[in-house]
XYZ file of C-alpha atoms in Angstrom:
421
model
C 18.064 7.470 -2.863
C 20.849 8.133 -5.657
C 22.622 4.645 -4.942
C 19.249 2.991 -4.664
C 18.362 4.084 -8.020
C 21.884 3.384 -9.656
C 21.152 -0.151 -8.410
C 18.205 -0.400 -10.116
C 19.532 0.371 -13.001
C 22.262 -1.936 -12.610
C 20.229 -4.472 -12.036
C 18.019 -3.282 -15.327
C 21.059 -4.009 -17.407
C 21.828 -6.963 -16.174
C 18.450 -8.345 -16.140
C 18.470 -7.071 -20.211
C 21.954 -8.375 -21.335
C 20.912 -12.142 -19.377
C 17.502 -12.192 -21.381
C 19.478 -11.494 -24.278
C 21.860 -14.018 -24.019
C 19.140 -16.100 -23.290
C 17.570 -15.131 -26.698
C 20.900 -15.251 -28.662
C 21.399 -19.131 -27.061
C 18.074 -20.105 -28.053
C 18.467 -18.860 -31.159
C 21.790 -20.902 -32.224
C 20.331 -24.178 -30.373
C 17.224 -23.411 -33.080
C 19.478 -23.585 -36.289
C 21.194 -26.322 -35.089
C 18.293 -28.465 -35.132
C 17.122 -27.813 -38.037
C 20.530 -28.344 -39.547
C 20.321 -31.942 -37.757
C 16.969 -32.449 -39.191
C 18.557 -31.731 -43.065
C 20.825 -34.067 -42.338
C 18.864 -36.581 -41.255
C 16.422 -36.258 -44.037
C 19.353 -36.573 -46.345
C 20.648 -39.377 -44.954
C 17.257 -41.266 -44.849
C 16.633 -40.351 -48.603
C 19.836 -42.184 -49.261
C 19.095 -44.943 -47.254
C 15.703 -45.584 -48.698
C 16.750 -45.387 -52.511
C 14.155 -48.035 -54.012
C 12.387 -48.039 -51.307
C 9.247 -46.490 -49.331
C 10.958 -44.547 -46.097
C 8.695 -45.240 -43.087
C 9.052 -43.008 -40.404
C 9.723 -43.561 -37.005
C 7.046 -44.534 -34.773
C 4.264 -43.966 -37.859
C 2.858 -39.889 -38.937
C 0.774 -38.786 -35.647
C -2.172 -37.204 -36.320
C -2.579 -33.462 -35.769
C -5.316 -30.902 -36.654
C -3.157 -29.074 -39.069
C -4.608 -27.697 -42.231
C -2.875 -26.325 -45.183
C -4.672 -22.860 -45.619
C -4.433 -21.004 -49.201
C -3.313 -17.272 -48.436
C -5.630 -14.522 -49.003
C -5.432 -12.119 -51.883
C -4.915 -8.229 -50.013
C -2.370 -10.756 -47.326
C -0.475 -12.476 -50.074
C -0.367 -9.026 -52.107
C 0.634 -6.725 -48.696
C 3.599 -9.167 -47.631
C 4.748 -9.428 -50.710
C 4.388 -13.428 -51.280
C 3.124 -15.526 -54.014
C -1.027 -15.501 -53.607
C -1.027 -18.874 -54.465
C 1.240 -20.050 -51.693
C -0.020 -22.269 -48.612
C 0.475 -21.967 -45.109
C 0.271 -24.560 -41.842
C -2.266 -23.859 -39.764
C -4.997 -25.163 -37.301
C -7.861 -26.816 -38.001
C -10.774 -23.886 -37.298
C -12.855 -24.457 -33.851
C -10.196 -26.027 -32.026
C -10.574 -25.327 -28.757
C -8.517 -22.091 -27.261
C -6.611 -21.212 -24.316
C -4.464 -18.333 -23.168
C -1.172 -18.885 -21.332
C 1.757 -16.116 -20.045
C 5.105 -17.985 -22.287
C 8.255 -15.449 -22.063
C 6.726 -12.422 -20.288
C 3.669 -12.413 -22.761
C -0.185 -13.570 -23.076
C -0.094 -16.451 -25.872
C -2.653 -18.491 -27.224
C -2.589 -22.528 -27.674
C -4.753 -25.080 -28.835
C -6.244 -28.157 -27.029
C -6.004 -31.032 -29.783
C -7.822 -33.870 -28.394
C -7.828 -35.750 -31.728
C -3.409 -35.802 -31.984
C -1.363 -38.514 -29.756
C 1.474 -35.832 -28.979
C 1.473 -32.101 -28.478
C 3.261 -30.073 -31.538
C 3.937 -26.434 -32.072
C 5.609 -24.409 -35.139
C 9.078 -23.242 -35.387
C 8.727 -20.246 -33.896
C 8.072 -21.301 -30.304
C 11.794 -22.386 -30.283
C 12.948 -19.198 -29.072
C 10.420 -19.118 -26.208
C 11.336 -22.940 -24.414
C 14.497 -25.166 -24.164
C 15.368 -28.112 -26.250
C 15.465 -31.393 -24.230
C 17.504 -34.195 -24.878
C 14.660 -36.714 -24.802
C 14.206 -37.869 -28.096
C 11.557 -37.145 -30.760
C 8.248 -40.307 -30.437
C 7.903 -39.500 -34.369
C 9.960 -38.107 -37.097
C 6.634 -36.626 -39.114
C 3.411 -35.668 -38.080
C 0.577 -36.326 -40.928
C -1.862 -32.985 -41.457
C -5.401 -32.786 -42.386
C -5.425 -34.287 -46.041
C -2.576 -36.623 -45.643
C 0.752 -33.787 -45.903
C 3.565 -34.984 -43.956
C 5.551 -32.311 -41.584
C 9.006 -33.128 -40.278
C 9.313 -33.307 -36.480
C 12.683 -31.298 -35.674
C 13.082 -32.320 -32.053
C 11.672 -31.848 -28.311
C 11.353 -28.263 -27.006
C 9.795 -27.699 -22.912
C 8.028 -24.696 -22.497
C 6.903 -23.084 -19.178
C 3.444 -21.653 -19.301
C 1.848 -19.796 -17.039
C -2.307 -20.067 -16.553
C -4.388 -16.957 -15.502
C -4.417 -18.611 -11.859
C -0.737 -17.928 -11.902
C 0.172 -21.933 -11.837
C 2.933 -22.753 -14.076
C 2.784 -25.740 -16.228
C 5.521 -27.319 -17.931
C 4.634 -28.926 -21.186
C 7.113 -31.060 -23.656
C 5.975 -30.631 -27.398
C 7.506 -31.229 -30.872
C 8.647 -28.991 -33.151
C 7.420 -29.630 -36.503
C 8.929 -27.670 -39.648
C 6.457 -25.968 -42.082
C 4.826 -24.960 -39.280
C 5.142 -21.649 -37.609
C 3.342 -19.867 -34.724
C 1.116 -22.631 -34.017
C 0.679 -24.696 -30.489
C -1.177 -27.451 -30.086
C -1.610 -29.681 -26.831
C -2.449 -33.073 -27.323
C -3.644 -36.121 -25.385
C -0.408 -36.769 -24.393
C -0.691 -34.322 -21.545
C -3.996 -34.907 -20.651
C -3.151 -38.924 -20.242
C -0.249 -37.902 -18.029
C -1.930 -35.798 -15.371
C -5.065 -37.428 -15.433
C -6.638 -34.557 -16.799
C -10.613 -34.488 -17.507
C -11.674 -31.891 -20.621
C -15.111 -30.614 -19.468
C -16.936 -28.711 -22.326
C -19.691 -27.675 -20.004
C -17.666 -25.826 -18.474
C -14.745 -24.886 -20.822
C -12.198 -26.103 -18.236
C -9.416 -28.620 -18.263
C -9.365 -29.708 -14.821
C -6.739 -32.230 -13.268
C -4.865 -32.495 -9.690
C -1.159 -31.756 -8.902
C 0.366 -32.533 -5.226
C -3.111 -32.070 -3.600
C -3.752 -28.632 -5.600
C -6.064 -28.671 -8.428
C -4.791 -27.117 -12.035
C -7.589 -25.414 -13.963
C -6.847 -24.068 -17.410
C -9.818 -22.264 -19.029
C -10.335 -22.479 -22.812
C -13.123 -21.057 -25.142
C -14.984 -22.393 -27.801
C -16.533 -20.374 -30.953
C -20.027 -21.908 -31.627
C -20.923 -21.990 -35.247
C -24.560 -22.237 -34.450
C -24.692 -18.488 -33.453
C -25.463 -19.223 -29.902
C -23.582 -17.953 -27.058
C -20.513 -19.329 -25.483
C -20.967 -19.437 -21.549
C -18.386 -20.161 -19.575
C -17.748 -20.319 -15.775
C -16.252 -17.374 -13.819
C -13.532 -18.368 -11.524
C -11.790 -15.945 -8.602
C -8.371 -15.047 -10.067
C -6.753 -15.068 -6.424
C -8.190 -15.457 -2.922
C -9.406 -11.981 -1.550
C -9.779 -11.227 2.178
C -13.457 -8.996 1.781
C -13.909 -6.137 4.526
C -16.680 -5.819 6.622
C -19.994 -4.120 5.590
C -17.844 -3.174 2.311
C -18.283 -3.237 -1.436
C -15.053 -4.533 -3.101
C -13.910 -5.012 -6.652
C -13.213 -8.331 -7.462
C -11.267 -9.851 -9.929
C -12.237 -12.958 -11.808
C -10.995 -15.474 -14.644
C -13.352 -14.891 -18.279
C -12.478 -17.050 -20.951
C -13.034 -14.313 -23.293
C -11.094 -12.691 -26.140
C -9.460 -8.991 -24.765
C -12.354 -6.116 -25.170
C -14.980 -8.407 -25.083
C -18.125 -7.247 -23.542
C -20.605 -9.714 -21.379
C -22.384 -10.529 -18.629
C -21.515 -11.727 -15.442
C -24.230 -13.675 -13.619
C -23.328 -14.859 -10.646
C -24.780 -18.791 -9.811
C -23.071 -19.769 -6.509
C -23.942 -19.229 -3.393
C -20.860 -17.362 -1.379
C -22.505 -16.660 2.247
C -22.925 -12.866 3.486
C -20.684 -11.913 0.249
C -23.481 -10.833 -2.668
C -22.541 -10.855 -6.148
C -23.881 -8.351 -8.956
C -24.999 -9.337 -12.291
C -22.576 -7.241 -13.918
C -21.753 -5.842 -17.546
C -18.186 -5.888 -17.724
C -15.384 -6.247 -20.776
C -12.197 -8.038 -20.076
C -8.628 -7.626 -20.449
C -5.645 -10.518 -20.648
C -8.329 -13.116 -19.410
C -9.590 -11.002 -16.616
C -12.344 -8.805 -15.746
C -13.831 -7.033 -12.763
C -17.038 -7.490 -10.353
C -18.548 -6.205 -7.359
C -18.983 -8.110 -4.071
C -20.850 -6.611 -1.475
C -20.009 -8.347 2.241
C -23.193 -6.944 4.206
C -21.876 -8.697 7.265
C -19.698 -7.131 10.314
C -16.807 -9.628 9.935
C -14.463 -10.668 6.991
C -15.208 -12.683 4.205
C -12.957 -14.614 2.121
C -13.018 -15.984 -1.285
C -10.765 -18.230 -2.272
C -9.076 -18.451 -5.369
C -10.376 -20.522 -8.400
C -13.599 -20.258 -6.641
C -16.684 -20.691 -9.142
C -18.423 -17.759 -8.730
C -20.918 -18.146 -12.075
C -21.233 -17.664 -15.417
C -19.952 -15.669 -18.570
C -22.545 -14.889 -21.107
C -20.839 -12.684 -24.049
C -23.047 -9.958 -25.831
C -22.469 -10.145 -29.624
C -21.130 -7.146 -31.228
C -25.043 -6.273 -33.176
C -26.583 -5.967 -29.164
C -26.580 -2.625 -27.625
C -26.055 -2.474 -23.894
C -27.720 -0.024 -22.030
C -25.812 2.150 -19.145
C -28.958 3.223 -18.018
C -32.671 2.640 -18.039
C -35.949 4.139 -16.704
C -36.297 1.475 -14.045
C -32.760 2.408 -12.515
C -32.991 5.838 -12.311
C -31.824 6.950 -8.506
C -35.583 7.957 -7.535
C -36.507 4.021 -8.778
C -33.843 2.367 -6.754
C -34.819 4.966 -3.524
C -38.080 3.998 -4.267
C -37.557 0.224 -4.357
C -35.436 -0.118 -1.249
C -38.496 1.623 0.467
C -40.973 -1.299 -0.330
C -38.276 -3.530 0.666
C -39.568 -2.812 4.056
C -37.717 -2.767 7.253
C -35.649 -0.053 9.244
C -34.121 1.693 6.792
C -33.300 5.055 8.999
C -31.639 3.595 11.705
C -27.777 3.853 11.393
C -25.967 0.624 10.966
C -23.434 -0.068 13.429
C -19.996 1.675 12.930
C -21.862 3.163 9.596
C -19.160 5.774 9.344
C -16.428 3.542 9.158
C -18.396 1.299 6.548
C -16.866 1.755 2.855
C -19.042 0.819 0.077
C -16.422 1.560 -2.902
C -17.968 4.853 -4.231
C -17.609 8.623 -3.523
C -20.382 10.548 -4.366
C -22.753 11.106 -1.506
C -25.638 9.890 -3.416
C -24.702 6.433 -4.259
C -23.334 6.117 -0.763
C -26.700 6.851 0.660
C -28.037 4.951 -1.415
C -26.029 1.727 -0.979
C -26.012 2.119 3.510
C -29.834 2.912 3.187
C -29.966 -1.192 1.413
C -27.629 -2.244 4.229
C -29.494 -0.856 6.807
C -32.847 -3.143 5.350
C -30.983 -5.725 5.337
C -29.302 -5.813 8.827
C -31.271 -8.385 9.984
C -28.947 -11.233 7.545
C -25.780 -10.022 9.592
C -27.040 -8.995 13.294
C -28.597 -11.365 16.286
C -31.734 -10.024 16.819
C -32.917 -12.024 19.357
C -32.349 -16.237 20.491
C -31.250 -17.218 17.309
C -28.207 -15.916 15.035
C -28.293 -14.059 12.277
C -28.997 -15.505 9.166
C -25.991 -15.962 7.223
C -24.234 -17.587 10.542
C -26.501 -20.420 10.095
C -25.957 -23.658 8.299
C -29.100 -25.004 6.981
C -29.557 -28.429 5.930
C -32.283 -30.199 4.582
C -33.600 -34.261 4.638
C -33.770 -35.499 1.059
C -35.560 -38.855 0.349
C -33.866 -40.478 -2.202
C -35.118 -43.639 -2.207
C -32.764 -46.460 -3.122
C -30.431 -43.925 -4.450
C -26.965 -43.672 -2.981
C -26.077 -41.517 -0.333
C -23.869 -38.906 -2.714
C -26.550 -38.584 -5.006
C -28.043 -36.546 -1.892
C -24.853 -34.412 -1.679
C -25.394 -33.527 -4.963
C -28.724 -32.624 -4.906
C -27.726 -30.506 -2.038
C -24.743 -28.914 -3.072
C -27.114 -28.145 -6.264
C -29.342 -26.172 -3.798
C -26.788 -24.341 -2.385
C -25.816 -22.891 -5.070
C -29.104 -22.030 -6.221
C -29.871 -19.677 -3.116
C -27.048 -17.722 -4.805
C -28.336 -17.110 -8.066
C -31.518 -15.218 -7.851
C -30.701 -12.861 -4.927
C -33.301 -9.968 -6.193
C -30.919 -7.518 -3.652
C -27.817 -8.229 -5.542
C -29.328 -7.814 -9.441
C -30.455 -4.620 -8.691
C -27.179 -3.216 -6.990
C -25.032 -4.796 -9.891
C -27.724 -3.205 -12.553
C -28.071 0.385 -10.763
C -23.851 0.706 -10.336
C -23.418 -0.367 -13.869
């Protein structure tokens, strides 16, 4: 135990003093850029005495703003309160990415040819050696920012995928990242705002990255709910889940589930999430395991604004309600499932466990063979639909459309999500 310990800690240190060499070579490959870029500027000013400079390659376009500080800011750091700052353009919209160990957030720039970020990202990528496609970028309003050179980051999404992404440094600039077409045009990538997802496919895997939008019109920002990681469910169990929210960290909203998953019910669920991530309940009624697989769409994220008080409990929920409910449910309700001791349903209390096998028992009929035919969620039900001189996959659509409908308004699993939470 002692010598496993003291090789822990070894390896600690070691693990410290590489990250800080790391840091300290980062950090000198930093200044010497910029020194390069000085020099370079220098040299071109001397070139171009009586005449215009043009830069290399023309000024890219980015959506970069030159924000005026505000007063109590300017006044509690000390700097002038008339003095700008780089920034981006407001509404742009945002994802959130693991860079260095920690949860950072970047921009998706569709408008800008290459992707740029501020001066301070050097100490969190490498410099490459390929060179620089511009030596300015042009700003919002026509301001020119000098490109230092080509850093490549590794970024990590909430899927745990890392993506490797080249961008240009560009002085004047600071914290700011933004990824521009330039990306998207090399992976094929498609930027779907229905569902707040850049999607695009890598060696037979598909990359999602999930972003977020702020609506100006006041209305709210859905989003789809992905599964973080694929989950092996337990028979006849109720299991935390843990799913992808697009969602600043703290924020409260709703999870409503919209796609159908087989025997494995999901809640409509008031949840608040935390580096991207929040929880849910699924509820496998059936014998055998159930898997989900990661990145599966699950439903939707509806956020509750900060004015709307959410309820913990109502009249309708109280335990007599839901006892009372599952009665006119109808069925055999007494009868003890199969196994029903070994059956774990995610709670303690004896109440709520009741409560919970007492719905599984009315509903044993979905997971059992009760006679010629098998049970309900075993089967595979398709449907003939006429569509006329329409083309065979507009059918699949259609269907697949169904499917997921049988998911969504699954009266069992609103109230289960509504009475746990």
């Amino acid at each position: 135990m002692v010598r496993r310990r003291a090789e822990e800690r070894v390896s600690a240190e070691e693990a410290q003093r590489a990250a800080e060499e790391l840091r300290e070579e980062r950090r000198r490959v930093a200044e010497g850029a910029m020194d390069e870029m000085l020099q370079r500027k220098l040299q071109q000013a001397d070139n171009s005495v009586g005449e215009t400079a043009k830069p290399r390659g023309g000024a890219a376009r980015v959506s970069l703003v030159q924000h005026r500080r505000d007063t109590v800011q300017a006044r509690s750091t000390l700097v002038d309160e008339t003095a700008e700052y780089v920034g981006a353009d407001d509404g742009l919209p945002t994802a959130e990415m693991t860079v260095a160990g920690a949860r950072r957030h970047v921009k998706l720039d569709s408008g800008a040819r290459y992707t740029v970020a501020g001066t301070d990202w050097m100490q969190f990528g490498d410099r490459v050696t390929t060179e620089a496609p511009v030596d300015y970028v042009e700003g919002i309003g026509g301001f020119l920012l000098d490109v230092v050179g080509v850093w490549r980051f590794e970024m990590t999404t909430v899927f745990d995928e890392v993506i490797s992404i080249d961008a240009c440094i560009v002085d004047g600039c600071t914290d700011e990242f933004l990824i521009g077409v330039d990306l998207m045009r090399s992976h094929g990538a498609t930027m779907d705002f229905n569902s707040n997802e850049v999607r695009y496919s890598r060696t037979g895997r598909n990359v999602v990255i999930p972003f977020r939008t702020c609506s100006t019109a006041g209305g709210a920002r859905v989003a789809v709910v992905r599964m973080v990681r694929k989950r092996q469910l337990e028979g006849r169990t109720v299991t935390p889940v843990e799913v992808s929210v697009t969602a600043e960290d703290g924020e409260t909203g709703i999870f409503l589930p919209a796609a159908y998953t087989g025997a494995v019910m999901l809640a409509p669920t008031v949840t608040k999430v935390r580096n991207g991530k929040a929880w849910v309940p699924a509820v496998n009624a059936g014998g055998e395991r159930a898997r989900l697989p990661a990145k599966r769409e699950l439903g939707t994220w509806i956020p509750v604004d900060s004015d709307v008080a959410v309820l913990k409990m109502s009249g309708e929920l109280r335990r007599d309600r839901v006892k009372a409910w599952i009665d006119e449910l109808g069925g055999d309700s007494e009868t003890p499932l199969e196994d029903e001791s070994e059956v774990e349903v995610g709670v303690d209390d004896d109440d709520s466990r009741s409560l919970i096998v007492k719905l599984l028992r009315v509903y044993r009929q979905l997971v059992q063979d009760t006679g010629d035919c098998p049970p309900a969620t075993a089967l595979s039900t398709e449907h003939h639909i006429d569509t006329g001189g329409g083309s065979p996959d507009h059918a699949e659509k259609a269907q697949a459309g169904s499917d997921r409908g049988r998911g969504g308004g699954d009266e069992c699993a609103q109230n289960v999500g509504d009475w746990r939470h």
